[in-house]
Tab-separated table of C-alpha atoms in Angstrom:
chain	number	residue	atom	x	y	z
A	1	MET	CA	8.024	13.319	-24.167
A	2	LEU	CA	10.216	13.429	-27.091
A	3	PHE	CA	9.829	16.708	-28.596
A	4	GLU	CA	9.044	18.700	-25.048
A	5	ARG	CA	11.988	17.461	-23.386
A	6	LEU	CA	14.644	18.289	-27.307
A	7	ALA	CA	12.576	22.395	-26.712
A	8	PHE	CA	12.497	22.158	-23.268
A	9	HIS	CA	16.395	22.101	-21.574
A	10	ALA	CA	18.545	23.947	-19.466
A	11	SER	CA	19.837	27.040	-21.581
A	12	TYR	CA	24.022	27.230	-21.677
A	13	LYS	CA	26.023	27.697	-18.988
A	14	GLY	CA	27.801	30.506	-18.877
A	15	THR	CA	31.321	29.943	-17.438
A	16	TYR	CA	33.787	31.775	-18.193
A	17	GLY	CA	38.525	30.979	-17.854
A	18	THR	CA	38.702	34.773	-17.497
A	19	PRO	CA	35.623	35.815	-16.665
A	20	GLU	CA	37.646	39.138	-15.095
A	21	THR	CA	38.399	40.232	-18.232
A	22	LEU	CA	34.434	40.743	-18.669
A	23	PRO	CA	32.624	44.334	-17.360
A	24	ALA	CA	31.336	44.232	-14.552
A	25	THR	CA	27.947	44.866	-14.562
A	26	PHE	CA	27.907	41.733	-17.350
A	27	SER	CA	25.179	39.641	-16.674
A	28	ARG	CA	23.084	36.731	-18.632
A	29	HIS	CA	20.207	35.497	-18.320
A	30	GLU	CA	19.977	31.122	-17.996
A	31	THR	CA	16.624	28.224	-17.519
A	32	PHE	CA	17.725	25.734	-15.473
A	33	ASP	CA	16.310	22.367	-13.510
A	34	TYR	CA	14.281	21.638	-15.992
A	35	GLY	CA	11.171	18.949	-13.979
A	36	TYR	CA	8.356	17.022	-16.913
A	37	THR	CA	5.244	15.090	-16.123
A	38	GLY	CA	5.379	13.154	-18.568
A	39	HIS	CA	2.436	12.672	-20.495
A	40	ILE	CA	-1.008	11.688	-18.048
A	41	PHE	CA	-4.110	10.943	-19.987
A	42	ALA	CA	-7.232	8.855	-19.144
A	43	GLU	CA	-9.843	8.120	-22.354
A	44	TYR	CA	-13.252	6.517	-22.378
A	45	LEU	CA	-14.963	4.303	-25.483
A	46	TYR	CA	-18.218	2.972	-26.301
A	47	ARG	CA	-17.976	0.191	-28.518
A	48	CYS	CA	-20.416	0.894	-31.541
A	49	THR	CA	-19.746	-2.308	-33.595
A	50	ASP	CA	-17.445	-5.178	-32.925
A	51	VAL	CA	-14.849	-2.961	-35.750
A	52	THR	CA	-15.551	1.004	-34.193
A	53	SER	CA	-15.535	2.064	-31.002
A	54	VAL	CA	-16.005	6.399	-29.990
A	55	GLY	CA	-15.116	7.796	-27.218
A	56	ILE	CA	-13.302	10.962	-25.514
A	57	GLN	CA	-9.470	11.595	-24.034
A	58	THR	CA	-7.714	14.018	-21.975
A	59	ASP	CA	-3.772	14.544	-21.831
A	60	VAL	CA	-2.275	16.672	-19.571
A	61	GLU	CA	1.743	17.598	-19.462
A	62	GLY	CA	3.548	19.839	-17.101
A	63	ILE	CA	7.448	21.350	-17.770
A	64	PHE	CA	8.539	23.470	-14.719
A	65	TRP	CA	11.757	25.686	-15.177
A	66	LYS	CA	13.097	27.971	-12.909
A	67	GLU	CA	15.672	31.139	-14.652
A	68	GLY	CA	17.203	34.088	-13.965
A	69	GLN	CA	19.798	36.684	-14.169
A	70	PHE	CA	23.816	35.384	-13.490
A	71	ASP	CA	27.226	37.086	-12.824
A	72	ARG	CA	30.385	37.828	-15.072
A	73	TYR	CA	31.703	34.312	-12.202
A	74	HIS	CA	27.564	33.067	-12.570
A	75	GLN	CA	26.391	34.042	-9.044
A	76	LEU	CA	22.986	33.739	-9.240
A	77	GLN	CA	21.257	38.354	-9.195
A	78	GLY	CA	18.233	38.153	-6.809
A	79	ALA	CA	15.696	35.136	-6.462
A	80	ALA	CA	15.197	33.102	-9.823
A	81	THR	CA	11.644	32.899	-11.409
A	82	THR	CA	9.691	29.172	-11.551
A	83	VAL	CA	7.817	28.915	-14.724
A	84	ARG	CA	5.201	26.783	-14.898
A	85	ASN	CA	3.692	25.243	-17.828
A	86	TRP	CA	0.751	22.586	-18.595
A	87	ASP	CA	-0.464	20.965	-22.080
A	88	ILE	CA	-4.065	20.039	-21.088
A	89	VAL	CA	-5.703	17.972	-24.445
A	90	VAL	CA	-8.874	17.517	-24.970
A	91	MET	CA	-10.108	15.087	-28.210
A	92	PRO	CA	-13.457	12.844	-29.433
A	93	THR	CA	-11.920	9.761	-30.423
A	94	VAL	CA	-12.706	7.495	-32.407
A	95	ARG	CA	-11.007	3.667	-32.252
A	96	PHE	CA	-10.958	0.788	-35.886
A	97	THR	CA	-10.469	-2.638	-33.707
A	98	TYR	CA	-9.488	-4.860	-36.988
A	99	LEU	CA	-7.551	-8.072	-35.053
A	100	THR	CA	-9.855	-9.521	-31.931
A	101	ARG	CA	-9.097	-12.657	-30.100
A	102	PRO	CA	-9.223	-13.642	-26.139
A	103	TRP	CA	-6.537	-11.879	-24.680
A	104	VAL	CA	-5.619	-9.728	-27.320
A	105	ARG	CA	-6.548	-7.135	-30.285
A	106	LEU	CA	-5.032	-5.010	-32.510
A	107	TYR	CA	-6.344	-1.446	-33.400
A	108	SER	CA	-5.613	1.670	-34.519
A	109	GLY	CA	-7.215	4.987	-33.774
A	110	LEU	CA	-7.156	9.274	-34.656
A	111	GLY	CA	-8.426	11.999	-32.292
A	112	THR	CA	-8.473	15.613	-32.812
A	113	GLY	CA	-9.292	18.446	-30.348
A	114	VAL	CA	-7.594	21.598	-29.196
A	115	LEU	CA	-5.148	21.784	-27.039
A	116	VAL	CA	-5.345	24.716	-23.844
A	117	ALA	CA	-1.414	25.499	-22.953
A	118	LEU	CA	-1.324	27.281	-19.503
A	119	ASP	CA	1.235	29.151	-17.156
A	120	ASN	CA	1.161	30.239	-14.399
A	121	GLN	CA	2.226	33.867	-15.509
A	122	GLY	CA	-1.733	34.147	-16.474
A	123	GLY	CA	-0.690	32.300	-19.982
A	124	ALA	CA	-3.178	31.199	-22.143
A	125	LYS	CA	-2.814	29.871	-25.560
A	126	LEU	CA	-5.017	27.682	-27.636
A	127	ALA	CA	-3.812	25.442	-30.635
A	128	PRO	CA	-5.297	22.106	-33.107
A	129	ALA	CA	-4.479	18.579	-31.478
A	130	LEU	CA	-4.096	16.066	-33.348
A	131	ASN	CA	-2.835	11.638	-32.108
A	132	LEU	CA	-2.480	9.980	-34.422
A	133	ASN	CA	-2.213	5.990	-33.360
A	134	TRP	CA	-0.341	4.505	-36.107
A	135	ILE	CA	-1.186	0.556	-33.861
A	136	GLY	CA	-2.119	-0.423	-30.612
A	137	MET	CA	-2.461	-3.319	-28.851
A	138	GLU	CA	-4.857	-4.212	-26.225
A	139	ILE	CA	-3.787	-7.151	-23.416
A	140	GLY	CA	-6.374	-8.048	-20.977
A	141	LYS	CA	-9.833	-10.542	-20.691
A	142	GLY	CA	-12.784	-9.222	-17.880
A	143	ASN	CA	-12.191	-6.109	-16.229
A	144	TRP	CA	-8.783	-5.075	-16.209
A	145	GLY	CA	-6.300	-4.932	-18.808
A	146	GLY	CA	-3.756	-2.966	-20.347
A	147	THR	CA	-2.607	-0.797	-23.860
A	148	LEU	CA	0.662	-1.075	-25.624
A	149	GLU	CA	0.017	2.000	-28.396
A	150	LEU	CA	2.452	3.691	-31.049
A	151	GLY	CA	1.636	6.522	-32.560
A	152	MET	CA	2.113	10.612	-32.158
A	153	LEU	CA	0.747	13.607	-30.748
A	154	ASN	CA	0.835	16.753	-32.184
A	155	ALA	CA	-0.049	20.663	-31.374
A	156	LEU	CA	0.542	23.793	-33.442
A	157	ILE	CA	-0.466	26.724	-34.533
A	158	ASN	CA	2.525	27.478	-36.535
A	159	PRO	CA	6.384	26.596	-37.393
A	160	TYR	CA	6.580	29.576	-34.927
A	161	HIS	CA	4.510	27.938	-32.302
A	162	ILE	CA	4.765	24.005	-31.596
A	163	TYR	CA	3.781	22.523	-28.504
A	164	GLN	CA	3.475	18.831	-28.800
A	165	LEU	CA	4.806	17.602	-31.731
A	166	GLY	CA	5.429	13.557	-32.762
A	167	SER	CA	4.668	13.382	-28.741
A	168	ARG	CA	3.966	9.985	-27.196
A	169	LEU	CA	5.377	8.115	-29.170
A	170	LEU	CA	5.177	4.794	-27.530
A	171	SER	CA	1.893	4.661	-24.624
A	172	PHE	CA	1.017	2.175	-21.860
A	173	SER	CA	-2.343	2.573	-20.264
A	174	VAL	CA	-3.778	0.249	-17.937
A	175	TYR	CA	-7.542	0.358	-18.203
A	176	TYR	CA	-11.088	-1.001	-15.991
A	177	GLN	CA	-13.724	-1.859	-18.403
A	178	TRP	CA	-17.160	-2.132	-17.013
């Protein structure tokens, strides 16, 4: 969640050396107590050929914080508001496997779909999403295995409405196949 941590972080803490010189009505809006779920994702793949697989992937992440008004002495005025944002991505995917060995497979993939951004204040937005998987390594034999992927998940409407940019640069997963 590199982009999310850079874009969503606590605001500058308004503490002043001589707060009594500020007007008595001074007030400053701040955000604080940030929390992140990380990306939680699931994928179903159907192997069409030894090289090509198609499927669908879902990805969910949460970003949470509190915000409120602070006076000149940096005392919270009233109750803090809790903000909870959820980004849900659903996208069809395609995977190209170019090396297959008994325990290891190397692949690349692409997914494109939609991100639904929701918050606890009634907001909802849609944005196109694109997942590029430059290289992935699947390790396992039999029903259980795991993957390590280098890629990036992006979802944006324009340069002013970015939901994810370079998210999931490095992904780990555990799977069961039947």
